């Protein structure tokens, strides 16, 4: 009896040890030398699996299906893991330190790259980078001579409007415009919106705009996307280079000279909203998208990704053909030529810490995804990406209404329309955005003057740039 | 038997020791080491000395969060313990259905902090809506919201501990006091409270550390809004870690300081209340 107990204790102890140390096994194997030139195609025959850490939970199952197809075609297993919404940085931080780290991961732009620079492989000579169309090569994140992150999806945002409600308004007596084509600047927009608010009962809406969601964590449409516009004009005025994103990255401080333009549109949103100003602090994006989908409001600021949200709401009454984009006009001089904001914060990076064959296999997978017939079909129809790659022909683009709108605004560039770039990827830190969002909330609640909001945003920019400087 | 235990002690203790090392001691030491480093993941740490600590103390948010946490802790420790003790007194009387009430009061403690935070957010916003306000309208709404939430969650748990303390008081003592002519107030302060001192020690320790380390409820209920005025220490550490590129080390340094503060407070409290405990 005694003996068997001893034996049991020993086995138990042994088991504990075994399980405890299993996690540590093989950690040394990933360290290899990734320095050699990757232009000569590396032999990937030994690679059995690659690991893709997905950023977009809403299309996780689509990626699974793609991975399955890829395994059938090539025998290489693509492990797809999806981080929960808003948890990507956290998941990546813990996953990348493991013995089996992600080989393909997502970066949100130049500032995100600074965070992960140690882990990003140089993609300059890869097929993936060379597949970018010439105009989109400038979007890739570069440092010195190297290219470290390659964009894979272009998105656009503006004021989404429900044309059905707009048409109803244009038919009312004394309408300030006859069609949305006449809305070409802030003054007209303001006239129309305020007139619509006056006639809201007639139009059957609670307010013109959906709630300006200012709950912490749900305020990125204002502290990031809307903030893009005044800063875009500011960095455009900066003559040090033609590249506004670069100017933004180099800006140690901002003058925020277009702050009043921000105030124009922000006040218009909150004064003509379907929710009282004082209650905006509890509103989420989901709630305000639902307001739009159920026809309680006529306009809402968001991007083409919002289509799935609108479409997915129970009781959605908006029709695909009635959903369109209007540029966000803020009262800047000559804004008649301004389009919607088009850019990207979706970049792929390849983990430089894994062995070279695996890196190459990961690149091969992405090249396959964006150039093979199966891959392209999946990207266009399942993932719904407007890609920046030259492998996609004009008819191989997503067909949802907002993506089509983005493409048509992009096409208008040939007629002299300028779509502002996304330069919020050059904002100094998350903290800057969060503090700005918090200021905005205090402003709508009447606890902070606008001038203080502006001053705080300026000070915060300087502090954050200094704090995060190398 | 004794001898056998001694002989086999290292083997028998090994699983626990190994588990303790791997899941507690090693991460703890690594955490302290990382607080002196600039790092992104645990693998690419670069030594920077006390730089992170200097930045942490120069950071206004940290000091503000510390004050908010201290205020919150004081208020919630007092309210939770007084209310829990009152409920315990009430539910140790010979009333009908005490067991049902005990169970009901204990139940909130079984729900996770994040869920509780969102539920209370809905309740509080639902009420404030009638006054055209939300919990973010005023920092004091957030403060009292957190206090209410914390009370609701912890009172039941503390109550159970107090009940067991009160039930352990020998009836002889109470009877003797009654015969000596002590009224109910005198009995409370001279018999009951000294006798339940061990429970008070435990309850104070639990409420103090739980309030100080509060994260989930804070994150779900206010997330620091308006501004960062209702941000507690743990949330500030979290935001520092993810809020700026290259500030992970500073977040880590704040976490180490946080640990030292919590440990110091808890040990002082244990020392002070232990002295007051009486033997049965």
XYZ file of C-alpha atoms in Angstrom:
750
model
C 0.000 0.000 0.000
C 2.713 2.332 1.108
C 4.812 1.489 -1.880
C 2.045 2.075 -4.343
C 1.380 5.466 -2.787
C 5.003 6.383 -3.252
C 4.872 5.293 -6.824
C 1.752 7.325 -7.325
C 3.375 10.410 -5.841
C 6.368 10.001 -8.093
C 4.234 9.582 -11.189
C 2.183 12.611 -10.273
C 5.298 14.656 -9.738
C 6.638 13.409 -13.016
C 3.465 14.346 -14.837
C 3.512 17.845 -13.371
C 7.077 18.325 -14.513
C 6.344 17.019 -17.955
C 3.350 19.272 -18.505
C 5.100 22.221 -16.957
C 8.092 21.980 -19.195
C 6.272 21.007 -22.352
C 5.453 24.655 -22.860
C 9.111 25.566 -22.909
C 10.114 22.985 -25.492
C 11.369 24.060 -28.857
C 11.636 27.730 -28.048
C 15.182 27.787 -29.344
C 14.291 26.436 -32.749
C 12.731 29.632 -34.058
C 15.864 31.700 -33.712
C 17.544 31.676 -37.060
C 19.353 34.077 -39.255
C 17.006 36.010 -41.520
C 19.639 38.356 -42.901
C 20.394 36.878 -46.276
C 18.885 38.440 -49.347
C 15.371 37.131 -49.893
C 15.186 37.995 -53.580
C 16.564 34.619 -54.553
C 13.584 32.374 -53.951
C 14.076 30.362 -50.797
C 13.299 26.677 -50.790
C 10.053 26.249 -48.892
C 9.635 22.518 -49.335
C 10.379 21.820 -45.678
C 7.663 24.159 -44.420
C 4.605 22.340 -43.158
C 2.605 25.158 -41.658
C 2.400 28.912 -41.367
C 0.465 30.951 -38.868
C -1.733 33.923 -39.726
C -3.022 36.113 -36.903
C -6.207 37.662 -38.250
C -7.326 41.164 -37.342
C -10.950 41.075 -38.462
C -13.214 38.846 -36.371
C -16.171 39.427 -38.709
C -14.492 37.466 -41.503
C -12.702 34.821 -39.433
C -14.679 31.904 -40.891
C -13.970 33.113 -44.426
C -10.265 32.913 -43.719
C -10.681 29.388 -42.372
C -12.216 28.335 -45.656
C -9.395 29.957 -47.596
C -6.838 28.184 -45.428
C -8.515 24.864 -46.129
C -8.394 25.434 -49.862
C -4.722 26.414 -49.650
C -3.911 23.217 -47.785
C -5.616 21.198 -50.513
C -3.664 22.958 -53.218
C -0.217 23.089 -51.658
C -0.189 20.851 -48.597
C 0.878 23.729 -46.412
C -1.292 24.223 -43.395
C -2.323 27.779 -42.638
C -3.143 28.175 -38.992
C -5.623 31.032 -38.678
C -6.166 32.555 -35.307
C -8.402 35.554 -34.817
C -7.993 38.162 -32.130
C -11.169 39.457 -30.542
C -12.288 42.935 -31.543
C -9.998 45.545 -30.029
C -7.676 42.894 -28.640
C -5.262 42.557 -31.549
C -2.250 44.255 -29.978
C -2.674 42.247 -26.805
C -3.080 38.941 -28.600
C -0.130 39.656 -30.858
C 2.059 40.624 -27.911
C 1.490 37.314 -26.213
C 1.397 35.145 -29.335
C 4.628 36.444 -30.820
C 6.625 35.567 -27.727
C 5.553 31.918 -27.962
C 7.560 29.113 -29.505
C 5.149 28.919 -32.440
C 4.652 32.608 -33.238
C 2.443 34.106 -35.958
C 4.320 34.286 -39.241
C 1.907 36.789 -40.799
C 0.494 39.559 -38.691
C -1.211 42.896 -39.081
C 0.171 46.398 -38.498
C -1.991 49.518 -38.497
C 0.494 51.941 -40.010
C 3.785 53.758 -39.512
C 3.290 54.314 -35.793
C 2.253 50.709 -35.284
C 5.369 49.708 -37.182
C 7.582 51.523 -34.660
C 6.106 49.224 -32.059
C 6.855 46.060 -33.976
C 9.973 47.071 -35.916
C 12.017 44.273 -34.338
C 9.652 41.713 -35.794
C 9.011 43.021 -39.313
C 10.906 41.405 -42.164
C 12.065 43.511 -45.109
C 9.648 42.897 -47.980
C 11.292 45.162 -50.547
C 12.281 42.450 -53.010
C 9.269 40.228 -52.534
C 6.581 39.529 -55.055
C 3.993 40.744 -52.580
C 5.392 44.276 -52.597
C 5.897 44.261 -56.332
C 2.258 43.350 -56.832
C 1.212 46.746 -55.468
C 0.117 49.186 -58.147
C 2.543 52.044 -58.590
C 0.319 54.652 -56.954
C -0.222 52.390 -53.951
C 3.459 51.600 -53.420
C 3.655 54.893 -51.546
C 1.219 53.496 -48.965
C 3.631 50.787 -47.863
C 5.472 51.445 -44.626
C 9.138 51.994 -45.345
C 12.183 52.808 -43.313
C 15.490 53.817 -44.854
C 15.771 51.493 -47.843
C 13.498 48.733 -46.581
C 9.789 48.057 -46.987
C 8.312 46.491 -43.882
C 4.544 46.529 -44.127
C 2.428 46.044 -47.230
C -1.133 47.411 -47.385
C -3.785 44.914 -48.445
C -7.128 46.675 -48.264
C -8.190 50.192 -49.118
C -11.099 51.666 -47.237
C -12.958 54.936 -47.317
C -15.174 56.875 -44.975
C -17.403 59.886 -45.184
C -20.967 60.757 -44.337
C -23.145 57.790 -45.247
C -26.633 58.922 -46.185
C -29.912 57.223 -46.833
C -30.997 58.498 -50.232
C -34.610 57.503 -49.671
C -34.925 60.007 -46.839
C -32.948 62.601 -48.786
C -35.255 62.307 -51.795
C -38.221 62.714 -49.506
C -36.652 65.893 -48.163
C -35.834 67.302 -51.602
C -39.516 67.054 -52.481
C -40.639 69.098 -49.465
C -41.600 72.758 -49.780
C -38.701 75.141 -49.624
C -36.038 72.436 -49.621
C -32.596 74.037 -49.568
C -31.303 71.796 -52.328
C -32.764 69.662 -55.083
C -30.311 66.783 -54.972
C -27.279 65.618 -53.049
C -25.114 66.657 -55.981
C -25.784 70.239 -54.958
C -24.207 69.661 -51.558
C -20.642 70.628 -52.350
C -19.546 72.492 -49.268
C -20.192 72.936 -45.594
C -22.541 75.907 -45.974
C -24.970 73.993 -48.168
C -24.692 70.927 -45.974
C -25.503 73.025 -42.933
C -28.512 74.656 -44.591
C -29.880 71.314 -45.701
C -29.257 69.580 -42.387
C -30.809 72.330 -40.308
C -33.810 72.504 -42.579
C -34.163 68.736 -42.309
C -34.074 68.982 -38.521
C -36.905 71.507 -38.700
C -38.891 69.098 -40.831
C -37.935 65.933 -38.997
C -41.502 64.941 -38.156
C -42.501 65.288 -41.764
C -39.519 63.135 -42.766
C -40.198 60.576 -40.063
C -36.772 60.738 -38.473
C -35.589 61.410 -34.915
C -32.681 63.492 -36.090
C -30.557 64.000 -39.176
C -27.417 62.371 -37.802
C -27.009 59.153 -35.878
C -25.694 59.482 -32.329
C -22.187 60.827 -32.009
C -21.041 57.834 -29.988
C -18.666 59.173 -27.354
C -18.504 56.255 -24.959
C -14.875 55.511 -24.182
C -13.701 52.951 -26.738
C -16.515 53.837 -29.133
C -15.293 57.325 -29.909
C -12.803 56.546 -32.693
C -15.056 57.948 -35.395
C -14.437 61.403 -33.892
C -11.052 61.282 -32.197
C -9.473 59.445 -35.120
C -11.460 59.634 -38.335
C -12.951 63.105 -38.060
C -9.705 64.472 -36.620
C -8.091 63.338 -39.844
C -9.612 66.227 -41.803
C -8.336 69.334 -40.009
C -4.934 67.726 -39.653
C -4.935 66.668 -43.287
C -5.365 70.315 -44.307
C -2.757 71.396 -41.806
C -0.145 68.944 -43.045
C -1.052 69.736 -46.632
C -0.127 73.346 -45.956
C 3.181 72.128 -44.598
C 5.570 72.658 -47.474
C 8.361 70.415 -46.225
C 7.105 67.561 -48.404
C 4.214 66.557 -50.643
C 3.504 63.507 -48.538
C 1.008 64.492 -45.850
C 1.509 61.291 -43.876
C 5.232 61.929 -43.731
C 4.613 65.525 -42.658
C 2.344 64.208 -39.948
C 4.953 61.768 -38.722
C 7.559 64.499 -38.608
C 5.349 67.046 -36.861
C 6.703 67.594 -33.367
C 3.810 69.919 -32.705
C 0.596 70.986 -34.375
C -1.006 74.401 -34.660
C -4.461 72.826 -35.154
C -5.301 75.829 -37.284
C -8.306 74.092 -38.824
C -9.787 73.376 -35.397
C -12.735 75.659 -36.127
C -13.549 73.554 -39.148
C -13.611 70.526 -36.911
C -15.950 72.391 -34.595
C -18.230 73.291 -37.530
C -18.973 69.728 -38.468
C -18.856 68.331 -34.958
C -21.423 70.872 -33.751
C -23.561 70.137 -36.780
C -23.487 66.433 -35.878
C -24.378 66.925 -32.247
C -26.943 69.722 -32.713
C -28.896 67.777 -35.305
C -28.516 64.359 -33.776
C -31.273 61.941 -32.880
C -29.871 61.845 -29.339
C -29.633 64.661 -26.828
C -26.089 66.025 -26.422
C -25.983 65.193 -22.729
C -26.607 61.513 -23.380
C -23.916 60.972 -26.004
C -21.425 59.714 -23.419
C -23.255 56.406 -23.192
C -23.774 55.772 -26.902
C -21.896 53.048 -28.772
C -21.168 52.671 -32.466
C -23.473 49.661 -32.694
C -26.341 51.725 -31.357
C -25.774 54.562 -33.770
C -25.408 52.225 -36.753
C -28.682 50.610 -35.714
C -30.329 54.042 -35.681
C -29.264 54.492 -39.273
C -30.286 51.006 -40.333
C -33.749 51.341 -38.838
C -34.306 54.702 -40.522
C -34.275 56.858 -37.394
C -31.694 59.137 -38.937
C -30.677 60.085 -42.448
C -26.916 60.409 -42.166
C -24.073 58.893 -40.244
C -20.329 59.226 -40.390
C -18.628 55.900 -40.983
C -16.719 53.890 -43.571
C -17.474 51.203 -46.113
C -16.940 48.489 -43.475
C -20.182 49.791 -41.960
C -22.244 48.103 -44.676
C -22.133 44.713 -42.994
C -23.212 46.385 -39.757
C -26.122 48.202 -41.402
C -27.154 45.112 -43.309
C -26.910 42.904 -40.236
C -29.187 44.959 -37.983
C -32.544 43.393 -37.168
C -35.279 45.517 -38.673
C -32.983 47.078 -41.243
C -35.119 49.216 -43.559
C -32.375 50.791 -45.657
C -31.995 49.495 -49.166
C -28.608 48.777 -50.661
C -29.217 51.033 -53.650
C -30.040 53.993 -51.383
C -26.852 54.009 -49.378
C -24.276 56.499 -50.550
C -21.340 58.556 -49.399
C -21.074 62.302 -49.035
C -17.685 63.870 -48.259
C -17.252 65.318 -44.803
C -17.309 69.038 -45.509
C -15.920 71.255 -42.794
C -15.914 74.719 -44.323
C -12.360 74.757 -45.626
C -11.666 76.996 -48.623
C -12.195 75.313 -52.021
C -13.623 72.168 -50.485
C -15.871 71.639 -53.512
C -13.049 69.463 -54.822
C -12.742 67.397 -51.672
C -13.756 63.752 -51.761
C -14.186 61.118 -49.087
C -11.231 59.992 -46.970
C -9.577 57.010 -48.600
C -6.637 55.150 -47.202
C -5.691 52.122 -45.194
C -4.694 50.962 -41.792
C -4.532 47.350 -42.875
C -0.975 46.215 -43.441
C 0.605 42.804 -43.511
C 3.962 42.216 -41.927
C 5.993 39.029 -41.987
C 7.606 37.894 -38.766
C 11.362 38.290 -39.184
C 12.080 36.010 -36.237
C 10.906 32.807 -37.905
C 13.190 30.897 -40.248
C 13.573 32.088 -43.773
C 11.736 29.228 -45.454
C 8.675 29.908 -43.302
C 8.858 33.606 -44.104
C 8.923 32.753 -47.784
C 6.047 30.302 -47.373
C 4.032 33.023 -45.651
C 4.697 35.450 -48.479
C 3.759 32.742 -50.971
C 0.436 32.297 -49.241
C -0.339 36.004 -49.463
C 0.737 36.149 -53.093
C -1.523 33.179 -53.787
C -4.387 34.835 -51.941
C -4.116 38.044 -53.946
C -3.268 36.620 -57.364
C -4.731 33.139 -57.889
C -8.235 32.872 -59.296
C -9.604 31.205 -56.191
C -7.848 33.692 -53.918
C -8.990 36.746 -55.837
C -12.561 35.534 -55.896
C -12.464 34.967 -52.139
C -10.900 38.371 -51.490
C -13.469 40.186 -53.591
C -16.604 38.330 -52.662
C -15.989 36.833 -49.234
C -13.532 39.185 -47.593
C -14.891 42.199 -49.462
C -11.552 44.001 -49.758
C -10.746 46.700 -52.236
C -7.147 45.733 -52.733
C -4.198 47.902 -53.767
C -2.728 45.132 -55.936
C -2.305 45.217 -59.711
C -3.502 41.624 -60.003
C -7.113 42.711 -59.627
C -8.954 43.861 -62.718
C -11.669 46.456 -62.669
C -14.475 43.929 -62.590
C -12.868 42.073 -59.719
C -13.941 44.454 -57.010
C -16.413 44.053 -54.169
C -20.030 44.746 -54.980
C -21.464 45.965 -51.701
C -22.942 49.471 -52.019
C -20.401 51.317 -49.925
C -17.369 49.627 -51.479
C -18.757 50.595 -54.868
C -19.083 54.163 -53.636
C -15.453 54.156 -52.501
C -14.406 52.980 -55.949
C -16.510 55.599 -57.678
C -15.049 58.374 -55.512
C -11.601 57.031 -56.272
C -12.445 57.170 -59.969
C -13.458 60.817 -59.604
C -9.820 61.644 -58.894
C -9.356 61.869 -62.651
C -11.941 64.675 -62.681
C -9.937 66.717 -60.206
C -11.534 65.472 -56.980
C -9.017 64.993 -54.187
C -9.743 62.273 -51.655
C -7.895 63.074 -48.417
C -5.471 60.377 -47.300
C -5.729 58.618 -43.975
C -3.005 60.260 -42.013
C -4.277 59.317 -38.577
C -1.881 56.412 -38.892
C 0.692 59.132 -38.200
C -0.971 60.349 -34.992
C 1.578 60.122 -32.196
C -0.148 57.559 -29.976
C -3.366 55.893 -28.869
C -3.181 58.119 -25.852
C -3.461 61.262 -28.001
C -6.633 59.980 -29.596
C -8.093 58.873 -26.279
C -7.408 62.207 -24.639
C -8.914 64.054 -27.583
C -11.995 61.816 -27.424
C -12.343 62.490 -23.699
C -12.074 66.236 -24.365
C -14.802 66.027 -26.979
C -17.099 64.325 -24.503
C -16.499 67.020 -21.926
C -17.121 69.625 -24.630
C -20.542 68.257 -25.606
C -21.463 67.922 -21.953
C -20.680 71.604 -21.555
C -17.798 71.083 -19.149
C -14.967 72.237 -21.389
C -14.660 75.269 -23.650
C -13.775 74.668 -27.249
C -10.597 76.727 -26.886
C -9.492 74.425 -24.076
C -10.224 71.375 -26.217
C -7.965 72.821 -28.921
C -5.200 73.762 -26.496
C -5.269 70.352 -24.861
C -5.075 68.602 -28.208
C -2.024 70.695 -29.115
C -0.247 70.161 -25.800
C -1.071 66.491 -25.844
C 0.376 66.130 -29.358
C 3.677 67.658 -28.251
C 3.836 65.538 -25.083
C 2.962 62.327 -26.869
C 5.505 62.921 -29.645
C 8.220 63.557 -27.101
C 7.198 60.611 -24.946
C 7.291 58.171 -27.816
C 10.400 59.521 -29.525
C 13.119 56.929 -29.794
C 5.171 7.746 9.540
C 6.779 11.010 10.626
C 10.091 9.787 9.372
C 8.669 8.715 6.060
C 7.122 12.162 5.548
C 10.444 13.802 6.271
C 12.259 11.499 3.935
C 9.853 11.988 1.090
C 9.228 15.654 1.720
C 11.225 16.942 -1.251
C 9.424 14.620 -3.650
C 5.978 15.309 -2.248
C 6.526 19.045 -2.245
C 8.074 19.065 -5.682
C 4.893 19.438 -7.771
C 3.753 22.403 -5.719
C 7.182 23.961 -5.681
C 7.519 23.572 -9.438
C 4.048 24.967 -10.048
C 4.788 27.859 -7.720
C 8.052 28.571 -9.500
C 6.604 28.469 -12.990
C 3.322 30.193 -12.449
C 4.298 32.649 -9.769
C 7.920 33.219 -8.886
C 9.443 33.281 -12.379
C 6.825 35.635 -13.881
C 7.119 37.822 -10.801
C 10.886 38.146 -11.073
C 10.643 38.625 -14.820
C 8.090 41.360 -14.217
C 10.445 43.186 -11.914
C 13.276 42.757 -14.406
C 11.098 44.062 -17.267
C 10.229 47.173 -15.290
C 13.863 48.193 -15.802
C 13.714 47.522 -19.536
C 12.364 48.978 -22.732
C 10.512 46.111 -24.375
C 7.715 45.094 -26.671
C 7.513 41.407 -25.908
C 9.337 39.509 -23.191
C 11.962 38.476 -25.711
C 13.323 41.802 -26.913
C 13.922 43.628 -23.638
C 16.711 46.232 -23.418
C 17.977 47.389 -20.037
C 17.282 51.080 -19.352
C 17.788 51.304 -15.590
C 15.490 53.571 -13.598
C 14.219 55.475 -16.617
C 10.791 53.815 -16.475
C 10.347 54.668 -12.811
C 11.223 58.309 -13.410
C 8.657 58.478 -16.207
C 6.056 56.755 -14.045
C 6.387 59.271 -11.242
C 6.503 62.214 -13.611
C 3.202 61.011 -15.064
C 0.289 63.079 -13.750
C -2.262 60.424 -14.646
C -0.586 58.004 -12.285
C -0.740 60.375 -9.340
C -4.371 61.284 -10.086
C -5.282 57.627 -10.372
C -3.551 56.956 -7.068
C -5.645 59.614 -5.315
C -8.854 58.419 -6.855
C -8.035 54.865 -5.809
C -7.249 55.915 -2.239
C -10.519 57.855 -1.932
C -12.490 55.002 -3.419
C -10.831 52.442 -1.169
C -11.509 54.387 2.013
C -15.182 54.909 1.197
C -15.853 51.394 -0.031
C -13.991 49.617 2.786
C -16.011 51.514 5.381
C -19.389 51.109 3.678
C -18.930 47.466 2.748
C -17.823 46.380 6.202
C -20.451 48.312 8.110
C -23.282 47.114 5.873
C -21.999 43.537 5.789
C -21.747 43.491 9.548
C -25.278 44.849 9.912
C -26.655 42.210 7.571
C -24.726 39.538 9.466
C -26.201 40.705 12.772
C -29.662 40.700 11.261
C -29.347 37.282 9.671
C -27.997 35.599 12.802
C -31.166 36.528 14.659
C -33.757 33.784 14.800
C -35.761 34.991 11.817
C -37.629 32.993 9.249
C -35.855 32.452 5.975
C -32.393 33.594 7.039
C -30.787 30.946 4.881
C -32.651 32.132 1.819
C -31.569 35.712 2.459
C -27.975 34.668 3.044
C -27.933 32.898 -0.291
C -29.509 35.817 -2.083
C -27.096 38.336 -0.591
C -24.146 36.126 -1.462
C -25.138 35.660 -5.087
C -23.801 38.907 -6.628
C -20.348 37.750 -5.635
C -20.628 34.859 -8.054
C -20.979 37.103 -11.097
C -17.853 38.323 -12.878
C -16.746 41.929 -12.555
C -17.056 42.849 -16.236
C -20.622 41.567 -16.415
C -21.541 43.383 -13.220
C -19.980 46.545 -14.599
C -22.073 46.447 -17.760
C -25.255 45.568 -15.896
C -24.817 48.447 -13.489
C -23.870 50.744 -16.341
C -27.253 50.026 -17.892
C -29.076 50.492 -14.602
C -27.302 53.725 -13.702
C -27.592 55.213 -17.192
C -31.205 54.132 -17.299
C -31.927 56.117 -14.165
C -29.766 59.123 -15.019
C -31.416 59.341 -18.426
C -34.452 60.877 -16.727
C -32.223 63.668 -15.480
C -30.719 64.074 -18.929
C -27.348 62.789 -17.804
C -25.147 59.724 -18.036
C -22.521 58.297 -15.742
C -19.876 60.237 -17.660
C -21.567 63.577 -17.020
C -19.805 64.072 -13.743
C -16.818 62.333 -12.183
C -18.657 61.975 -8.876
C -21.393 59.932 -10.570
C -18.702 57.499 -11.668
C -17.206 57.461 -8.176
C -20.477 56.678 -6.438
C -21.425 54.261 -9.181
C -18.263 52.318 -8.449
C -18.919 52.431 -4.712
C -22.460 51.114 -5.166
C -21.286 48.380 -7.496
C -18.498 47.314 -5.174
C -20.857 47.290 -2.193
C -23.397 45.253 -4.031
C -20.801 42.726 -5.034
C -18.832 42.330 -1.822
C -21.375 42.784 0.970
C -22.718 39.240 0.621
C -19.285 37.665 0.783
C -18.186 39.683 3.805
C -21.550 39.002 5.427
C -20.932 35.251 5.262
C -17.564 35.675 6.956
C -19.091 37.840 9.697
C -21.943 35.381 10.183
C -19.547 32.535 10.806
C -17.661 34.758 13.255
C -20.801 35.725 15.119
C -22.056 32.161 15.278
C -18.782 31.082 16.832
C -19.232 33.345 19.825
C -19.962 31.173 22.803
C -23.537 31.722 24.081
C -22.107 31.556 27.604
C -20.392 34.886 27.108
C -23.534 36.603 25.904
C -25.590 35.084 28.677
C -23.058 36.131 31.288
C -23.112 39.665 29.926
C -26.893 39.721 30.004
C -26.914 38.560 33.609
C -24.392 41.269 34.445
C -26.873 43.756 33.024
C -25.134 44.759 29.795
C -27.531 46.309 27.303
C -27.475 45.405 23.634
C -25.124 48.245 22.653
C -22.671 47.277 25.376
C -22.890 43.646 24.315
C -22.136 44.635 20.740
C -19.045 46.680 21.558
C -17.673 44.627 24.426
C -18.555 41.080 23.444
C -19.465 40.697 19.797
C -16.933 42.985 18.105
C -13.888 41.825 20.099
C -14.955 38.232 19.535
C -15.269 38.604 15.763
C -11.930 40.417 15.395
C -10.483 37.536 13.317
C -13.372 37.965 10.858
C -12.827 41.699 10.809
C -9.161 41.137 9.996
C -10.055 38.937 7.061
C -12.855 41.174 5.798
C -10.770 44.316 6.018
C -7.941 42.596 4.207
C -10.210 41.357 1.432
C -12.100 44.602 0.927
C -8.973 46.717 1.137
C -6.997 44.756 -1.411
C -9.981 44.141 -3.689
C -10.906 47.815 -3.752
C -7.349 48.892 -4.326
C -6.769 46.432 -7.136
C -10.151 47.003 -8.771
C -9.965 46.716 -12.552
C -12.849 44.894 -14.275
C -15.609 46.956 -12.718
C -13.765 50.199 -13.365
C -13.104 49.200 -16.967
C -16.683 48.220 -17.665
C -18.495 50.922 -15.720
C -16.683 54.167 -16.524
C -13.440 53.260 -18.332
C -12.051 56.390 -16.694
C -14.546 58.812 -18.250
C -15.054 61.755 -18.131
C -11.475 62.317 -19.181
C -9.350 60.193 -16.917
C -11.026 61.400 -13.768
C -12.425 58.042 -12.679
C -9.403 56.013 -13.660
C -8.060 53.765 -10.938
C -4.489 52.538 -10.647
C -4.931 49.175 -12.340
C -6.715 50.768 -15.293
C -4.030 53.435 -15.568
C -1.364 50.733 -15.701
C -3.303 48.968 -18.422
C -3.734 52.169 -20.428
C -0.074 53.071 -20.047
C 0.925 49.662 -21.320
C -1.143 49.955 -24.497
C -1.530 53.714 -24.914
C 1.881 54.697 -26.242
C 4.506 53.090 -28.393
C 7.492 52.093 -26.280
C 5.807 52.692 -22.924
C 5.321 49.066 -21.974
C 8.242 49.339 -19.564
C 6.670 52.326 -17.854
C 3.444 50.384 -17.426
C 5.475 47.589 -15.909
C 7.255 49.985 -13.561
C 3.884 51.340 -12.452
C 2.764 47.773 -11.811
C 5.750 47.144 -9.568
C 5.087 50.339 -7.615
C 1.444 49.282 -7.407
C 2.478 45.921 -5.968
C 4.644 47.587 -3.329
C 1.800 49.901 -2.292
C -0.752 47.095 -2.040
C 1.669 44.883 -0.130
C 2.572 47.681 2.299
C -1.062 48.586 2.991
C -2.170 44.992 3.407
C 0.675 44.080 5.746
C 0.173 47.172 7.894
C -3.515 46.452 8.172
C -2.914 42.803 9.065
C -0.405 43.824 11.735
C -2.754 46.405 13.239
C -5.897 44.291 13.353
C -4.128 41.095 14.434
C -3.034 42.854 17.613
C -6.674 43.447 18.494
C -7.708 39.818 18.144
C -8.566 38.022 21.382
C -8.314 34.340 22.137
C -11.526 32.521 22.832
